[in-house]
Amino acid sequence: MVDSIEYDMIICGSGLAGLRAAIAAAKKGPRLRIGIVSKLQVMRSHSVSAEGGTAAVIMEDEGDTVESHIYDTVKGSDFLADQDVAEKLCVEMPGEIRKLEHWGMPWSRRDDGRIDQRNFGGYSFPRATYASDKVGFFEMQTLYDTCQKHENIEYLNEWFATSIIHDGRRFMGITAIEMSTGAFYVIKAGAMIIATGGAGRLYSFSTYALSSTPDGLDMGLRAGMALKDMEFVQFHPTGILPSGILITEGARGEGAYLLNSNGERFMKRYAQGKMELAPRDIVSRSIMTEIREGRGFKHETGVDCMKLDLRHIGDEKIKEKLGGIREISIKFSGIDPAKDLLDIRPVCHYMMGGLHTDIYGTTEIQGVWAAGEAACNSVHGSNRLGANSTSECLVWGRITGELAAEYAMEKKPQGPWPHHMVSAEEKRIYDGIFRGNGHENPYEIRQQLTDTMNEKAYVYRNGEDLAEGLRRVRELKSKAWRHVDDGAKEYNTNFLNVMELDSMFRVAEIVLLGALNRKESRGAHARTDYARRDDENFLHHTLAYYDPGEPIMKTHPVTITRYKPVERKY
Ligand SMILES: Cc1cc2nc3c(=O)[nH]c(=O)nc-3n(C[C@H](O)[C@H](O)[C@H](O)COP(=O)(O)OP(=O)(O)OC[C@H]3O[C@@H](n4cnc5c(N)ncnc54)[C@H](O)[C@@H]3O)c2cc1C
C-alpha cells in the first residue's frame, strides 16, 4: 500500500508562476491547505536566473500605452498569439508591478524616484521594468517572503512529481517521490496548478538550469493533455561561449552592439529600424546568416560565434546596471566587458509551447490549471518578446491561483480512488526504469539526444535535418538506456536523471514532429525549405497528444480579435 498525504490544493513548481499562484490561492482561500511540490529548494527554481526585466506599461504619462504593448506582443508573436490572451497580459501587468512593489520588490529607480524601465527587443517603448540585471532573483525573493506571511502554504521541497491521478475526467492527486528518503507517495488534492517551467535542457547549448527538463510537461501529456506549439523554441541571440550562460538582452537595451568580423554593426542589414533591439528570432537568424556568409568568428573551442561590444557603455554603468553579466563574463569566460568583446552565439532560451490551456490557464483535465512557462495559453505565439515571460508567470500565477482555490473550496464529491493508476505508475518507474536492465550509459544518451536537437532543430531548420533528427531521436530512444546504477533510496539523483531522460524523449519527438509538419517560416521556426509565412495553411496552433506508439498531431485555431496578420517588419 502506497502512503498518502492530502492537501486541498497543490501547486507543482516553485518558480515565479508557482509562488505567485500560491499567494493568490492563500488569499482567496485562507483556510485551504496549500502544498507547493517542487523537485528543488524554492530559490533554486530557474526563475531566479531571469536577468533583464519584466514588461509592463507604467509610463502612460510619458507616452506608453497598453494598446501598444498588446500590438508589440502580437506582432512579436508573428501573429500566432491568441490576441485576447495577449490583451489580458498587457492589461493586468501594471497592477502586478505595483503589487510586487508593495510586497517589497527593489525595482531599479530613476533619479526622480520613479520605477525605471529599460529597452528590450521588439518593443516600441522602453517597458522592461528591472532590478539591476537580477530581476528574477529579486522577484522570487519578494514572492517567497510574501508566501511566508500565509501559514496555509506548505512546502514539499525536493519532492519529484511523477504522474497525475485522475478518474478519466477529473483531477484526484499526483504521485511523487520524496527525494530525501526515496519514499513513493500519493498526494491527494482537490485541485492542482502545474507550474513546472520550461524544458530548454532538451538542447545541449542552453541558458537553462540543469533542472529545466520536460518531466512536468510529460506528466500532463501522459495524463491525456495536449502539448501545444512545441515546435517554437526561442534561441536567444547572446549565449556566452563556451558555457551558453545568458548575456541579457538588457545589455543591448543599455546600448551594446553586435559586431561581425568586418567590425560592422550588421543588424542594419536585417532590421534597420530596431537594429540590435529587433525581436530575438530576427537577431538570432541575422547572426547565423552572417556566420554562414563568412563574416563570423571562430571561438577557441572551434564553435562559430559573433561579438558583443559593451565597451562604450563604460565600466561604471556596467557595474551599476549589468553587474550580474559582468560577473558572469569575468568568471566564466575570463573577459571584462568594459575592456573586451564577448563571444556569443544563439542559445536555447525559452519554449513558446507547453501544456495546452485556455485564456484562464484551464487544462483538459477538470481541476488542473497550468501557468508560467510550462503552460501554453498562446500569449507568445511563435516568438516571445523578452521580458514578457516573467510577466506571464505573474499574471497567470494570480489567475490560476484564484481559480484553483475557488474550485478546491467547492469540495466536489470524489468517486472511487483509481488504485490501478498508482500501481501502473509504480510499475512504470520502478520496474521500467529503476530496475531496468539496460546497458547503455543514460548520461551519454542524454548528451547525444541534446546534441541532436542542437544540430537538427536549431535557429534555421529544413525538412531533411528535421527528419534525420527525428530518426536519431527514435533510434536513441530504442536503445537500452533504462537502468540506474545507484541503488540508494536517499537522494538518488541518478534515478531522477533517468526519469528526466525518459520524459525528454517524448517531448523531443513532439518538437521535431511539430517542426516537420509546419511547412512554413513563422517567428522562431525558420525553415530554409519553406522560407515564407503561410497564413493560408498554417495560421493555426499545433496540438500533440500522447500515444504509446507515436504522438497524435492535431491543430487548433488562433484567436484573432483586433489585428489582422500583416507582414512583420522592424
Ligand atoms: C537565464 C534566463 C534568463 C531569463 N531572463 C528573463 C527575463 O529577464 N525576463 C523574462 O521575462 N523572462 C526571462 N526568462 C524566462 C523566465 O525566467 C522563465 O520563463 C520563467 O521564470 C519560468 O518560471 P516558471 O515559474 O514557469 O518555472 P521555473 O522557474 O522554471 O520553475 C519550475 C519549477 O518546477 C519545479 N518542477 C519541475 N519539474 C518538477 C517535477 N517533476 N516535480 C516537482 N517539481 C518540478 C521545479 O522544482 C521548479 O520549482 C529567463 C530565462 C532564463 C533561463
Coordinates of N, CA and C and ligand atoms in Angstrom, one line a residue, residues 12-18 37-40 45-47 49-53 135 159-161 195-198 207-208 215 246 349-350 372-373 384 387-390 393, ligand 1:
C12 N 2.4 22.5 -8.4 CA 3.6 21.7 -8.7 C 4.6 22.7 -9.4
G13 N 5.6 23.1 -8.7 CA 6.6 24.0 -9.2 C 6.7 25.3 -8.3
S14 N 7.9 25.7 -7.9 CA 8.0 26.8 -7.0 C 8.8 27.9 -7.7
G15 N 8.6 28.1 -9.0 CA 9.2 29.3 -9.7 C 8.3 30.5 -9.5
L16 N 8.4 31.5 -10.4 CA 7.6 32.7 -10.3 C 6.1 32.4 -10.4
A17 N 5.8 31.5 -11.3 CA 4.4 31.2 -11.5 C 3.8 30.5 -10.3
G18 N 4.5 29.5 -9.8 CA 4.1 28.7 -8.7 C 3.9 29.5 -7.4
V37 N 4.7 21.6 -4.3 CA 5.6 20.4 -4.5 C 6.6 20.9 -5.5
S38 N 7.9 20.7 -5.1 CA 9.0 21.2 -6.0 C 10.1 20.2 -6.0
K39 N 10.7 19.9 -7.1 CA 11.8 19.0 -7.1 C 13.1 19.7 -6.6
L40 N 13.0 21.0 -6.4 CA 14.1 21.8 -6.0 C 13.8 22.5 -4.7
S45 N 14.8 27.4 -8.2 CA 14.0 27.3 -9.4 C 14.6 28.2 -10.5
H46 N 14.4 27.9 -11.8 CA 15.1 28.6 -12.8 C 14.8 30.1 -12.8
S47 N 13.6 30.4 -12.4 CA 13.2 31.8 -12.3 C 14.2 32.8 -11.7
S49 N 17.1 33.0 -12.2 CA 18.2 33.5 -13.1 C 17.7 34.5 -14.1
A50 N 16.4 34.8 -14.1 CA 15.9 35.9 -15.0 C 16.7 37.1 -14.8
E51 N 17.2 37.7 -15.8 CA 18.1 38.8 -15.7 C 17.5 40.2 -16.0
G52 N 17.0 40.3 -17.2 CA 16.9 41.7 -17.8 C 15.6 42.5 -17.4
G53 N 14.5 41.9 -17.3 CA 13.3 42.7 -17.0 C 12.0 42.0 -17.1
V135 N 16.6 40.5 -12.1 CA 15.1 40.8 -11.9 C 14.4 39.5 -11.3
W159 N 10.7 17.2 -3.7 CA 9.8 16.1 -4.0 C 9.6 16.1 -5.5
F160 N 9.8 15.0 -6.1 CA 9.8 14.9 -7.6 C 8.4 14.3 -8.0
A161 N 7.5 15.1 -8.6 CA 6.2 14.6 -9.0 C 6.4 13.7 -10.3
A195 N 3.1 24.2 -12.7 CA 4.0 25.4 -12.9 C 5.4 24.9 -12.9
T196 N 5.6 23.9 -13.8 CA 6.9 23.2 -13.7 C 8.0 23.8 -14.7
G197 N 7.7 25.0 -15.3 CA 8.7 25.7 -16.0 C 9.0 25.1 -17.4
G198 N 10.0 25.7 -18.0 CA 10.4 25.3 -19.4 C 11.2 24.1 -19.5
T207 N 20.5 28.2 -22.0 CA 20.7 29.1 -20.9 C 20.1 28.6 -19.6
Y208 N 19.3 27.5 -19.7 CA 18.5 27.0 -18.6 C 19.3 26.3 -17.5
D215 N 9.9 16.9 -17.5 CA 9.1 15.9 -16.7 C 7.7 16.5 -16.4
L246 N 23.5 33.0 -20.2 CA 22.8 34.1 -20.9 C 23.5 35.5 -20.6
H349 N 16.7 29.2 -25.2 CA 16.4 30.0 -24.1 C 14.9 30.0 -23.6
Y350 N 14.0 29.6 -24.4 CA 12.6 29.6 -24.0 C 11.8 28.7 -24.9
G372 N 2.7 29.8 -16.2 CA 4.1 30.0 -16.4 C 4.6 29.4 -17.6
E373 N 5.9 29.1 -17.7 CA 6.5 28.6 -18.9 C 6.0 27.2 -19.3
R384 N 8.3 34.7 -28.4 CA 8.1 35.6 -27.2 C 9.0 36.8 -27.2
A387 N 11.2 39.7 -21.6 CA 10.5 40.4 -20.5 C 9.0 40.1 -20.4
N388 N 8.5 39.4 -21.4 CA 7.1 39.1 -21.3 C 6.8 37.8 -20.6
S389 N 7.9 37.0 -20.3 CA 7.7 35.7 -19.7 C 7.5 35.8 -18.1
T390 N 8.4 36.6 -17.5 CA 8.2 36.8 -16.1 C 6.8 37.4 -15.9
C393 N 4.2 34.8 -16.0 CA 4.2 34.0 -14.8 C 3.4 34.7 -13.7
Ligands
LIG1 C1 18.8 32.6 -17.9 C2 17.4 33.0 -18.1 C3 17.1 34.4 -18.0 C4 15.8 34.8 -18.2 N1 15.6 36.2 -18.2 C5 14.3 36.6 -18.3 C6 14.0 38.0 -18.2 O1 14.8 38.8 -17.9 N2 12.7 38.4 -18.3 C7 11.7 37.5 -18.6 O2 10.5 37.8 -18.7 N3 11.9 36.1 -18.7 C8 13.2 35.7 -18.5 N4 13.5 34.4 -18.7 C9 12.4 33.4 -18.8 C10 11.7 33.3 -17.4 O3 12.6 33.5 -16.4 C11 11.1 31.9 -17.3 O4 10.2 31.6 -18.4 C12 10.2 31.8 -16.0 O5 11.0 32.3 -14.9 C13 9.7 30.4 -15.7 O6 9.1 30.4 -14.5 P1 8.2 29.2 -14.1 O7 7.6 29.6 -12.7 O8 7.3 28.9 -15.1 O9 9.2 28.0 -13.9 P2 10.6 27.8 -13.2 O10 11.1 29.0 -12.5 O11 11.5 27.2 -14.3 O12 10.3 26.7 -12.1 C14 9.9 25.4 -12.4 C15 9.6 24.7 -11.1 O13 9.0 23.5 -11.4 C16 9.6 22.5 -10.5 N5 9.5 21.2 -11.1 C17 9.8 20.9 -12.4 N6 9.6 19.6 -12.6 C18 9.1 19.0 -11.5 C19 8.7 17.7 -11.1 N7 8.7 16.7 -11.9 N8 8.3 17.6 -9.8 C20 8.3 18.6 -8.9 N9 8.6 19.9 -9.3 C21 9.0 20.1 -10.5 C22 11.0 23.0 -10.2 O14 11.4 22.5 -9.0 C23 10.8 24.5 -10.2 O15 10.4 24.9 -8.9 C24 14.8 33.9 -18.5 C25 15.1 32.5 -18.5 C26 16.4 32.1 -18.3 C27 16.6 30.6 -18.5

